[in-house]
Amino acid sequence: MPEHSENATANIMGSIVDAIADNLPKQKSVRFEEGSISDQAKRLFGGQKSVHHILGGGKSADVLLWRNKKISSSALAVATAVWVFFEWLDYHFLTIACFVLVLGMVVQFAWSTFAGMLNGSPSNIPRVELPDEMFANIGAAIGTQVNKFLGTLQDVSCGRDLKQFLLVIAGFFAAAIIGSWCNLLTVIYIGFVCAHTLPVLYEKNQEKVDEFLYDTLGLLQNQYQKLDKGVLGKVPKGIIKLKKSD
Protein backbone atom coordinates (compact mmCIF):
# COMPACT_ATOMS: atom_id res chain seq x y z
CA MET A 1 0.00 0.00 0.00
CA PRO A 2 2.71 2.61 0.85
CA GLU A 3 4.65 1.68 -2.30
CA HIS A 4 1.60 2.21 -4.52
CA SER A 5 0.82 5.59 -2.92
CA GLU A 6 4.44 6.69 -3.31
CA ASN A 7 4.43 5.65 -6.97
CA ALA A 8 1.16 7.46 -7.63
CA THR A 9 2.45 10.61 -5.93
CA ALA A 10 5.71 10.42 -7.85
CA ASN A 11 3.83 10.05 -11.16
CA ILE A 12 1.64 13.07 -10.41
CA MET A 13 4.59 15.27 -9.37
CA GLY A 14 6.59 14.12 -12.38
CA SER A 15 3.72 15.03 -14.70
CA ILE A 16 3.44 18.48 -13.11
CA VAL A 17 7.16 19.15 -13.50
CA ASP A 18 7.16 17.93 -17.10
CA ALA A 19 4.12 20.05 -17.99
CA ILE A 20 5.71 23.18 -16.54
CA ALA A 21 9.13 22.51 -18.02
CA ASP A 22 7.74 21.83 -21.50
CA ASN A 23 5.86 25.14 -21.59
CA LEU A 24 8.37 27.54 -19.99
CA PRO A 25 10.42 28.14 -23.17
CA LYS A 26 7.23 29.01 -25.05
CA GLN A 27 6.34 31.97 -22.82
CA LYS A 28 6.99 34.60 -25.45
CA SER A 29 4.95 32.83 -28.10
CA VAL A 30 1.75 32.49 -26.07
CA ARG A 31 -1.25 34.03 -27.84
CA PHE A 32 -4.98 33.80 -27.25
CA GLU A 33 -5.92 34.84 -30.72
CA GLU A 34 -4.66 36.87 -33.62
CA GLY A 35 -3.85 40.53 -33.05
CA SER A 36 -1.24 42.60 -31.33
CA ILE A 37 -0.58 42.42 -27.62
CA SER A 38 -1.57 46.03 -27.06
CA ASP A 39 -4.95 45.52 -28.73
CA GLN A 40 -5.63 42.41 -26.67
CA ALA A 41 -4.60 44.19 -23.48
CA LYS A 42 -6.87 47.13 -24.25
CA ARG A 43 -9.80 44.78 -24.66
CA LEU A 44 -8.76 43.09 -21.42
CA PHE A 45 -8.84 46.38 -19.46
CA GLY A 46 -12.04 47.84 -20.81
CA GLY A 47 -11.50 48.77 -24.43
CA GLN A 48 -10.33 52.27 -25.32
CA LYS A 49 -11.30 53.86 -21.99
CA SER A 50 -8.64 55.87 -20.24
CA VAL A 51 -7.53 55.27 -16.66
CA HIS A 52 -9.14 58.58 -15.66
CA HIS A 53 -12.49 57.41 -17.08
CA ILE A 54 -12.22 53.98 -15.41
CA LEU A 55 -11.68 55.67 -12.03
CA GLY A 56 -14.94 57.56 -12.47
CA GLY A 57 -13.57 60.88 -13.66
CA GLY A 58 -14.07 64.09 -11.72
CA LYS A 59 -12.02 65.38 -8.82
CA SER A 60 -11.50 61.99 -7.18
CA ALA A 61 -9.83 60.63 -10.31
CA ASP A 62 -7.72 63.80 -10.54
CA VAL A 63 -6.50 63.22 -6.98
CA LEU A 64 -5.69 59.53 -7.57
CA LEU A 65 -3.83 60.33 -10.81
CA TRP A 66 -1.96 63.29 -9.26
CA ARG A 67 -3.41 65.89 -11.62
CA ASN A 68 -3.16 68.32 -8.70
CA LYS A 69 0.05 67.37 -6.92
CA LYS A 70 -0.61 69.60 -3.91
CA ILE A 71 -3.95 67.97 -3.07
CA SER A 72 -2.69 64.43 -3.75
CA SER A 73 0.48 64.88 -1.71
CA SER A 74 -1.48 66.52 1.12
CA ALA A 75 -3.99 63.66 1.27
CA LEU A 76 -1.19 61.08 1.30
CA ALA A 77 0.73 63.04 3.96
CA VAL A 78 -2.34 63.32 6.21
CA ALA A 79 -3.07 59.60 5.87
CA THR A 80 0.55 58.77 6.67
CA ALA A 81 0.52 61.08 9.72
CA VAL A 82 -2.67 59.47 11.02
CA TRP A 83 -1.23 55.99 10.55
CA VAL A 84 2.05 56.95 12.27
CA PHE A 85 0.23 58.49 15.23
CA PHE A 86 -2.00 55.47 15.79
CA GLU A 87 0.42 52.64 14.87
CA TRP A 88 3.98 53.77 15.59
CA LEU A 89 3.36 56.20 18.47
CA ASP A 90 0.55 54.03 19.93
CA TYR A 91 -1.87 56.92 20.34
CA HIS A 92 -5.57 56.21 20.64
CA PHE A 93 -8.43 58.03 18.98
CA LEU A 94 -9.77 59.36 22.27
CA THR A 95 -6.32 60.70 23.19
CA ILE A 96 -5.92 62.52 19.87
CA ALA A 97 -9.46 63.92 20.05
CA CYS A 98 -8.89 65.24 23.58
CA PHE A 99 -5.57 66.86 22.61
CA VAL A 100 -7.18 68.57 19.61
CA LEU A 101 -10.06 69.87 21.72
CA VAL A 102 -7.71 71.11 24.43
CA LEU A 103 -5.54 72.88 21.85
CA GLY A 104 -8.58 74.54 20.31
CA MET A 105 -9.86 75.73 23.69
CA VAL A 106 -6.43 77.10 24.66
CA VAL A 107 -6.16 79.02 21.38
CA GLN A 108 -9.64 80.50 21.81
CA PHE A 109 -8.97 81.39 25.45
CA ALA A 110 -5.71 83.15 24.56
CA TRP A 111 -7.37 84.91 21.64
CA SER A 112 -10.28 86.23 23.69
CA THR A 113 -8.08 87.20 26.67
CA PHE A 114 -5.34 89.07 24.79
CA ALA A 115 -7.80 90.68 22.37
CA GLY A 116 -9.82 92.01 25.31
CA MET A 117 -6.71 93.38 27.03
CA LEU A 118 -5.53 95.15 23.87
CA ASN A 119 -8.88 96.52 22.70
CA GLY A 120 -10.43 97.13 26.08
CA SER A 121 -13.56 95.20 25.07
CA PRO A 122 -14.33 91.50 24.63
CA SER A 123 -13.63 90.30 21.10
CA ASN A 124 -16.15 88.48 18.97
CA ILE A 125 -14.67 85.04 18.33
CA PRO A 126 -16.28 83.34 15.31
CA ARG A 127 -18.39 80.32 16.14
CA VAL A 128 -17.36 76.95 14.73
CA GLU A 129 -20.49 75.34 13.32
CA LEU A 130 -20.71 72.43 10.92
CA PRO A 131 -23.70 72.45 8.56
CA ASP A 132 -26.34 69.81 9.08
CA GLU A 133 -26.43 69.10 5.34
CA MET A 134 -22.83 67.85 5.45
CA PHE A 135 -23.69 65.07 7.91
CA ALA A 136 -26.83 64.22 5.97
CA ASN A 137 -24.86 63.94 2.71
CA ILE A 138 -22.14 61.82 4.36
CA GLY A 139 -24.72 59.49 5.87
CA ALA A 140 -26.61 59.19 2.59
CA ALA A 141 -23.40 58.46 0.65
CA ILE A 142 -22.28 55.81 3.14
CA GLY A 143 -25.73 54.22 3.16
CA THR A 144 -25.81 54.09 -0.64
CA GLN A 145 -22.42 52.38 -0.85
CA VAL A 146 -23.28 49.88 1.89
CA ASN A 147 -26.58 48.97 0.22
CA LYS A 148 -24.82 48.62 -3.12
CA PHE A 149 -22.21 46.32 -1.58
CA LEU A 150 -24.82 44.16 0.16
CA GLY A 151 -26.87 43.99 -3.05
CA THR A 152 -23.82 42.83 -4.99
CA LEU A 153 -23.13 40.09 -2.45
CA GLN A 154 -26.75 38.96 -2.62
CA ASP A 155 -26.65 38.86 -6.42
CA VAL A 156 -23.50 36.73 -6.29
CA SER A 157 -25.01 34.41 -3.67
CA CYS A 158 -28.32 33.95 -5.50
CA GLY A 159 -26.80 33.78 -8.96
CA ARG A 160 -25.77 30.64 -10.76
CA ASP A 161 -22.19 31.68 -11.54
CA LEU A 162 -20.26 29.22 -9.39
CA LYS A 163 -16.88 30.62 -10.47
CA GLN A 164 -17.78 34.15 -9.37
CA PHE A 165 -19.21 32.83 -6.11
CA LEU A 166 -16.00 30.91 -5.30
CA LEU A 167 -13.85 33.92 -6.21
CA VAL A 168 -15.76 36.13 -3.78
CA ILE A 169 -15.49 33.50 -1.04
CA ALA A 170 -11.74 33.20 -1.71
CA GLY A 171 -11.44 36.98 -1.54
CA PHE A 172 -13.10 37.07 1.89
CA PHE A 173 -10.82 34.29 3.14
CA ALA A 174 -7.80 36.23 1.86
CA ALA A 175 -9.06 39.38 3.60
CA ALA A 176 -9.53 37.40 6.82
CA ILE A 177 -5.95 36.10 6.64
CA ILE A 178 -4.58 39.58 5.98
CA GLY A 179 -6.68 40.89 8.87
CA SER A 180 -5.00 38.38 11.19
CA TRP A 181 -1.60 39.82 10.26
CA CYS A 182 -2.44 43.50 10.83
CA ASN A 183 -5.32 45.60 12.13
CA LEU A 184 -8.01 47.38 10.15
CA LEU A 185 -6.25 50.77 10.18
CA THR A 186 -3.13 49.31 8.55
CA VAL A 187 -5.21 47.56 5.89
CA ILE A 188 -7.05 50.82 5.13
CA TYR A 189 -3.75 52.71 4.97
CA ILE A 190 -2.21 50.16 2.60
CA GLY A 191 -5.27 50.38 0.38
CA PHE A 192 -5.13 54.18 0.48
CA VAL A 193 -1.45 54.21 -0.53
CA CYS A 194 -2.06 51.70 -3.33
CA ALA A 195 -4.97 53.79 -4.61
CA HIS A 196 -2.70 56.85 -4.76
CA THR A 197 0.28 55.10 -6.39
CA LEU A 198 -0.78 52.16 -8.58
CA PRO A 199 -3.17 54.06 -10.93
CA VAL A 200 -0.64 56.78 -11.76
CA LEU A 201 2.15 54.21 -12.23
CA TYR A 202 -0.10 52.18 -14.51
CA GLU A 203 -1.03 55.27 -16.51
CA LYS A 204 2.63 56.13 -17.10
CA ASN A 205 3.64 52.54 -18.00
CA GLN A 206 0.37 51.25 -19.45
CA GLU A 207 1.80 49.51 -22.52
CA LYS A 208 4.50 47.65 -20.58
CA VAL A 209 2.10 46.58 -17.83
CA ASP A 210 -0.55 45.44 -20.33
CA GLU A 211 2.01 43.45 -22.28
CA PHE A 212 3.36 41.80 -19.13
CA LEU A 213 -0.11 40.92 -17.81
CA TYR A 214 -1.24 39.63 -21.20
CA ASP A 215 1.80 37.35 -21.50
CA THR A 216 1.32 36.18 -17.90
CA LEU A 217 -2.36 35.37 -18.46
CA GLY A 218 -1.50 33.53 -21.65
CA LEU A 219 1.15 31.50 -19.87
CA LEU A 220 -1.20 30.65 -17.01
CA GLN A 221 -3.92 29.55 -19.39
CA ASN A 222 -1.51 27.39 -21.33
CA GLN A 223 -0.13 25.91 -18.09
CA TYR A 224 -3.64 25.12 -16.87
CA GLN A 225 -4.56 23.39 -20.12
CA LYS A 226 -1.33 21.40 -19.98
CA LEU A 227 -1.86 20.39 -16.36
CA ASP A 228 -5.51 19.57 -16.99
CA LYS A 229 -4.64 17.15 -19.76
CA GLY A 230 -1.46 15.69 -18.30
CA VAL A 231 -2.10 15.68 -14.55
CA LEU A 232 -5.67 16.34 -13.42
CA GLY A 233 -7.00 13.69 -15.74
CA LYS A 234 -4.69 11.10 -14.16
CA VAL A 235 -5.62 11.71 -10.55
CA PRO A 236 -8.87 9.64 -10.55
CA LYS A 237 -7.07 6.79 -12.33
CA GLY A 238 -4.40 6.78 -9.64
CA ILE A 239 -7.06 6.59 -6.93
CA ILE A 240 -8.79 3.70 -8.67
CA LYS A 241 -5.49 1.79 -8.91
CA LEU A 242 -4.90 2.30 -5.20
CA LYS A 243 -8.36 0.93 -4.39
CA LYS A 244 -7.79 -2.12 -6.61
CA SER A 245 -4.42 -2.81 -4.97
CA ASP A 246 -6.13 -2.84 -1.56
Tab-separated table of C-alpha atoms in Angstrom:
chain	number	residue	atom	x	y	z
A	1	MET	CA	0.000	0.000	0.000
A	2	PRO	CA	2.714	2.610	0.849
A	3	GLU	CA	4.650	1.676	-2.296
A	4	HIS	CA	1.597	2.208	-4.523
A	5	SER	CA	0.819	5.589	-2.916
A	6	GLU	CA	4.435	6.690	-3.312
A	7	ASN	CA	4.432	5.651	-6.966
A	8	ALA	CA	1.160	7.465	-7.629
A	9	THR	CA	2.452	10.606	-5.927
A	10	ALA	CA	5.705	10.422	-7.852
A	11	ASN	CA	3.835	10.054	-11.157
A	12	ILE	CA	1.636	13.074	-10.407
A	13	MET	CA	4.590	15.265	-9.370
A	14	GLY	CA	6.588	14.122	-12.379
A	15	SER	CA	3.724	15.026	-14.705
A	16	ILE	CA	3.442	18.477	-13.106
A	17	VAL	CA	7.163	19.155	-13.498
A	18	ASP	CA	7.159	17.925	-17.104
A	19	ALA	CA	4.120	20.048	-17.987
A	20	ILE	CA	5.714	23.177	-16.539
A	21	ALA	CA	9.132	22.510	-18.025
A	22	ASP	CA	7.737	21.830	-21.499
A	23	ASN	CA	5.862	25.136	-21.586
A	24	LEU	CA	8.370	27.542	-19.986
A	25	PRO	CA	10.420	28.142	-23.172
A	26	LYS	CA	7.231	29.011	-25.045
A	27	GLN	CA	6.340	31.966	-22.817
A	28	LYS	CA	6.991	34.600	-25.450
A	29	SER	CA	4.953	32.829	-28.096
A	30	VAL	CA	1.751	32.492	-26.072
A	31	ARG	CA	-1.254	34.026	-27.842
A	32	PHE	CA	-4.985	33.796	-27.254
A	33	GLU	CA	-5.923	34.838	-30.721
A	34	GLU	CA	-4.657	36.869	-33.620
A	35	GLY	CA	-3.846	40.530	-33.051
A	36	SER	CA	-1.240	42.595	-31.331
A	37	ILE	CA	-0.577	42.422	-27.619
A	38	SER	CA	-1.572	46.028	-27.059
A	39	ASP	CA	-4.950	45.522	-28.735
A	40	GLN	CA	-5.627	42.405	-26.665
A	41	ALA	CA	-4.604	44.191	-23.481
A	42	LYS	CA	-6.870	47.134	-24.245
A	43	ARG	CA	-9.797	44.778	-24.656
A	44	LEU	CA	-8.760	43.091	-21.418
A	45	PHE	CA	-8.837	46.377	-19.458
A	46	GLY	CA	-12.036	47.842	-20.812
A	47	GLY	CA	-11.495	48.766	-24.432
A	48	GLN	CA	-10.331	52.272	-25.322
A	49	LYS	CA	-11.305	53.863	-21.989
A	50	SER	CA	-8.639	55.869	-20.237
A	51	VAL	CA	-7.532	55.269	-16.659
A	52	HIS	CA	-9.136	58.578	-15.663
A	53	HIS	CA	-12.491	57.411	-17.077
A	54	ILE	CA	-12.223	53.977	-15.410
A	55	LEU	CA	-11.680	55.673	-12.034
A	56	GLY	CA	-14.936	57.558	-12.472
A	57	GLY	CA	-13.565	60.884	-13.660
A	58	GLY	CA	-14.067	64.088	-11.722
A	59	LYS	CA	-12.017	65.383	-8.818
A	60	SER	CA	-11.504	61.992	-7.179
A	61	ALA	CA	-9.829	60.631	-10.307
A	62	ASP	CA	-7.721	63.797	-10.535
A	63	VAL	CA	-6.495	63.220	-6.978
A	64	LEU	CA	-5.686	59.530	-7.572
A	65	LEU	CA	-3.828	60.330	-10.806
A	66	TRP	CA	-1.962	63.288	-9.259
A	67	ARG	CA	-3.413	65.895	-11.622
A	68	ASN	CA	-3.163	68.318	-8.703
A	69	LYS	CA	0.047	67.367	-6.918
A	70	LYS	CA	-0.611	69.604	-3.907
A	71	ILE	CA	-3.953	67.972	-3.067
A	72	SER	CA	-2.690	64.428	-3.748
A	73	SER	CA	0.476	64.882	-1.706
A	74	SER	CA	-1.481	66.522	1.117
A	75	ALA	CA	-3.987	63.660	1.269
A	76	LEU	CA	-1.190	61.084	1.299
A	77	ALA	CA	0.732	63.036	3.958
A	78	VAL	CA	-2.343	63.322	6.207
A	79	ALA	CA	-3.072	59.602	5.872
A	80	THR	CA	0.553	58.768	6.667
A	81	ALA	CA	0.517	61.081	9.717
A	82	VAL	CA	-2.671	59.472	11.025
A	83	TRP	CA	-1.226	55.989	10.546
A	84	VAL	CA	2.053	56.947	12.265
A	85	PHE	CA	0.229	58.487	15.234
A	86	PHE	CA	-2.000	55.465	15.794
A	87	GLU	CA	0.424	52.644	14.866
A	88	TRP	CA	3.982	53.768	15.591
A	89	LEU	CA	3.355	56.197	18.469
A	90	ASP	CA	0.549	54.034	19.929
A	91	TYR	CA	-1.868	56.919	20.335
A	92	HIS	CA	-5.571	56.208	20.637
A	93	PHE	CA	-8.431	58.033	18.980
A	94	LEU	CA	-9.774	59.357	22.272
A	95	THR	CA	-6.318	60.697	23.190
A	96	ILE	CA	-5.918	62.518	19.871
A	97	ALA	CA	-9.460	63.916	20.055
A	98	CYS	CA	-8.887	65.245	23.579
A	99	PHE	CA	-5.571	66.856	22.609
A	100	VAL	CA	-7.178	68.573	19.607
A	101	LEU	CA	-10.056	69.873	21.723
A	102	VAL	CA	-7.710	71.114	24.428
A	103	LEU	CA	-5.541	72.880	21.852
A	104	GLY	CA	-8.581	74.543	20.310
A	105	MET	CA	-9.858	75.727	23.685
A	106	VAL	CA	-6.429	77.102	24.664
A	107	VAL	CA	-6.162	79.024	21.380
A	108	GLN	CA	-9.645	80.499	21.812
A	109	PHE	CA	-8.971	81.387	25.454
A	110	ALA	CA	-5.712	83.149	24.565
A	111	TRP	CA	-7.374	84.913	21.639
A	112	SER	CA	-10.281	86.230	23.692
A	113	THR	CA	-8.081	87.201	26.667
A	114	PHE	CA	-5.341	89.071	24.791
A	115	ALA	CA	-7.798	90.683	22.374
A	116	GLY	CA	-9.816	92.009	25.312
A	117	MET	CA	-6.710	93.376	27.028
A	118	LEU	CA	-5.534	95.155	23.870
A	119	ASN	CA	-8.884	96.518	22.703
A	120	GLY	CA	-10.429	97.131	26.079
A	121	SER	CA	-13.562	95.202	25.071
A	122	PRO	CA	-14.326	91.500	24.629
A	123	SER	CA	-13.631	90.297	21.101
A	124	ASN	CA	-16.150	88.475	18.973
A	125	ILE	CA	-14.674	85.045	18.332
A	126	PRO	CA	-16.278	83.338	15.310
A	127	ARG	CA	-18.390	80.321	16.140
A	128	VAL	CA	-17.361	76.949	14.731
A	129	GLU	CA	-20.494	75.341	13.321
A	130	LEU	CA	-20.714	72.433	10.919
A	131	PRO	CA	-23.700	72.455	8.560
A	132	ASP	CA	-26.337	69.806	9.076
A	133	GLU	CA	-26.427	69.095	5.338
A	134	MET	CA	-22.831	67.846	5.446
A	135	PHE	CA	-23.693	65.070	7.913
A	136	ALA	CA	-26.833	64.215	5.965
A	137	ASN	CA	-24.864	63.936	2.713
A	138	ILE	CA	-22.143	61.820	4.359
A	139	GLY	CA	-24.720	59.485	5.870
A	140	ALA	CA	-26.608	59.186	2.586
A	141	ALA	CA	-23.399	58.462	0.647
A	142	ILE	CA	-22.276	55.810	3.138
A	143	GLY	CA	-25.725	54.217	3.161
A	144	THR	CA	-25.805	54.087	-0.640
A	145	GLN	CA	-22.422	52.384	-0.850
A	146	VAL	CA	-23.283	49.875	1.893
A	147	ASN	CA	-26.580	48.968	0.223
A	148	LYS	CA	-24.823	48.624	-3.125
A	149	PHE	CA	-22.209	46.319	-1.583
A	150	LEU	CA	-24.817	44.163	0.156
A	151	GLY	CA	-26.867	43.992	-3.049
A	152	THR	CA	-23.820	42.828	-4.995
A	153	LEU	CA	-23.125	40.090	-2.447
A	154	GLN	CA	-26.750	38.955	-2.621
A	155	ASP	CA	-26.645	38.860	-6.415
A	156	VAL	CA	-23.503	36.729	-6.294
A	157	SER	CA	-25.010	34.406	-3.674
A	158	CYS	CA	-28.319	33.950	-5.501
A	159	GLY	CA	-26.800	33.779	-8.964
A	160	ARG	CA	-25.767	30.640	-10.765
A	161	ASP	CA	-22.194	31.683	-11.535
A	162	LEU	CA	-20.256	29.222	-9.385
A	163	LYS	CA	-16.880	30.618	-10.470
A	164	GLN	CA	-17.775	34.152	-9.375
A	165	PHE	CA	-19.205	32.830	-6.106
A	166	LEU	CA	-16.002	30.914	-5.302
A	167	LEU	CA	-13.848	33.919	-6.215
A	168	VAL	CA	-15.764	36.131	-3.777
A	169	ILE	CA	-15.485	33.497	-1.045
A	170	ALA	CA	-11.744	33.197	-1.707
A	171	GLY	CA	-11.435	36.979	-1.543
A	172	PHE	CA	-13.099	37.069	1.885
A	173	PHE	CA	-10.824	34.290	3.135
A	174	ALA	CA	-7.795	36.231	1.859
A	175	ALA	CA	-9.060	39.384	3.599
A	176	ALA	CA	-9.532	37.404	6.818
A	177	ILE	CA	-5.952	36.100	6.638
A	178	ILE	CA	-4.584	39.583	5.976
A	179	GLY	CA	-6.676	40.888	8.868
A	180	SER	CA	-4.996	38.384	11.186
A	181	TRP	CA	-1.597	39.823	10.263
A	182	CYS	CA	-2.444	43.495	10.827
A	183	ASN	CA	-5.320	45.598	12.128
A	184	LEU	CA	-8.012	47.384	10.146
A	185	LEU	CA	-6.254	50.766	10.182
A	186	THR	CA	-3.132	49.311	8.555
A	187	VAL	CA	-5.207	47.560	5.888
A	188	ILE	CA	-7.050	50.822	5.135
A	189	TYR	CA	-3.753	52.714	4.967
A	190	ILE	CA	-2.212	50.159	2.599
A	191	GLY	CA	-5.274	50.381	0.380
A	192	PHE	CA	-5.134	54.184	0.479
A	193	VAL	CA	-1.450	54.214	-0.528
A	194	CYS	CA	-2.061	51.701	-3.328
A	195	ALA	CA	-4.973	53.790	-4.612
A	196	HIS	CA	-2.702	56.847	-4.764
A	197	THR	CA	0.279	55.101	-6.394
A	198	LEU	CA	-0.783	52.159	-8.578
A	199	PRO	CA	-3.168	54.058	-10.933
A	200	VAL	CA	-0.637	56.776	-11.762
A	201	LEU	CA	2.150	54.214	-12.235
A	202	TYR	CA	-0.098	52.176	-14.515
A	203	GLU	CA	-1.034	55.274	-16.513
A	204	LYS	CA	2.631	56.128	-17.103
A	205	ASN	CA	3.636	52.541	-17.997
A	206	GLN	CA	0.372	51.252	-19.447
A	207	GLU	CA	1.798	49.507	-22.521
A	208	LYS	CA	4.501	47.646	-20.582
A	209	VAL	CA	2.096	46.579	-17.835
A	210	ASP	CA	-0.552	45.440	-20.327
A	211	GLU	CA	2.006	43.455	-22.284
A	212	PHE	CA	3.360	41.802	-19.132
A	213	LEU	CA	-0.110	40.922	-17.813
A	214	TYR	CA	-1.243	39.627	-21.196
A	215	ASP	CA	1.797	37.347	-21.504
A	216	THR	CA	1.321	36.181	-17.904
A	217	LEU	CA	-2.359	35.367	-18.456
A	218	GLY	CA	-1.505	33.533	-21.651
A	219	LEU	CA	1.152	31.501	-19.871
A	220	LEU	CA	-1.195	30.653	-17.013
A	221	GLN	CA	-3.923	29.550	-19.391
A	222	ASN	CA	-1.506	27.390	-21.328
A	223	GLN	CA	-0.135	25.914	-18.090
A	224	TYR	CA	-3.636	25.124	-16.872
A	225	GLN	CA	-4.558	23.390	-20.116
A	226	LYS	CA	-1.331	21.402	-19.976
A	227	LEU	CA	-1.860	20.386	-16.362
A	228	ASP	CA	-5.509	19.574	-16.987
A	229	LYS	CA	-4.641	17.152	-19.760
A	230	GLY	CA	-1.464	15.687	-18.298
A	231	VAL	CA	-2.105	15.681	-14.546
A	232	LEU	CA	-5.667	16.339	-13.423
A	233	GLY	CA	-6.998	13.687	-15.740
A	234	LYS	CA	-4.691	11.101	-14.163
A	235	VAL	CA	-5.623	11.715	-10.551
A	236	PRO	CA	-8.871	9.642	-10.552
A	237	LYS	CA	-7.065	6.786	-12.325
A	238	GLY	CA	-4.399	6.780	-9.640
A	239	ILE	CA	-7.056	6.586	-6.925
A	240	ILE	CA	-8.787	3.699	-8.675
A	241	LYS	CA	-5.491	1.785	-8.914
A	242	LEU	CA	-4.903	2.304	-5.196
A	243	LYS	CA	-8.357	0.930	-4.391
A	244	LYS	CA	-7.791	-2.119	-6.614
A	245	SER	CA	-4.425	-2.808	-4.969
A	246	ASP	CA	-6.133	-2.842	-1.563
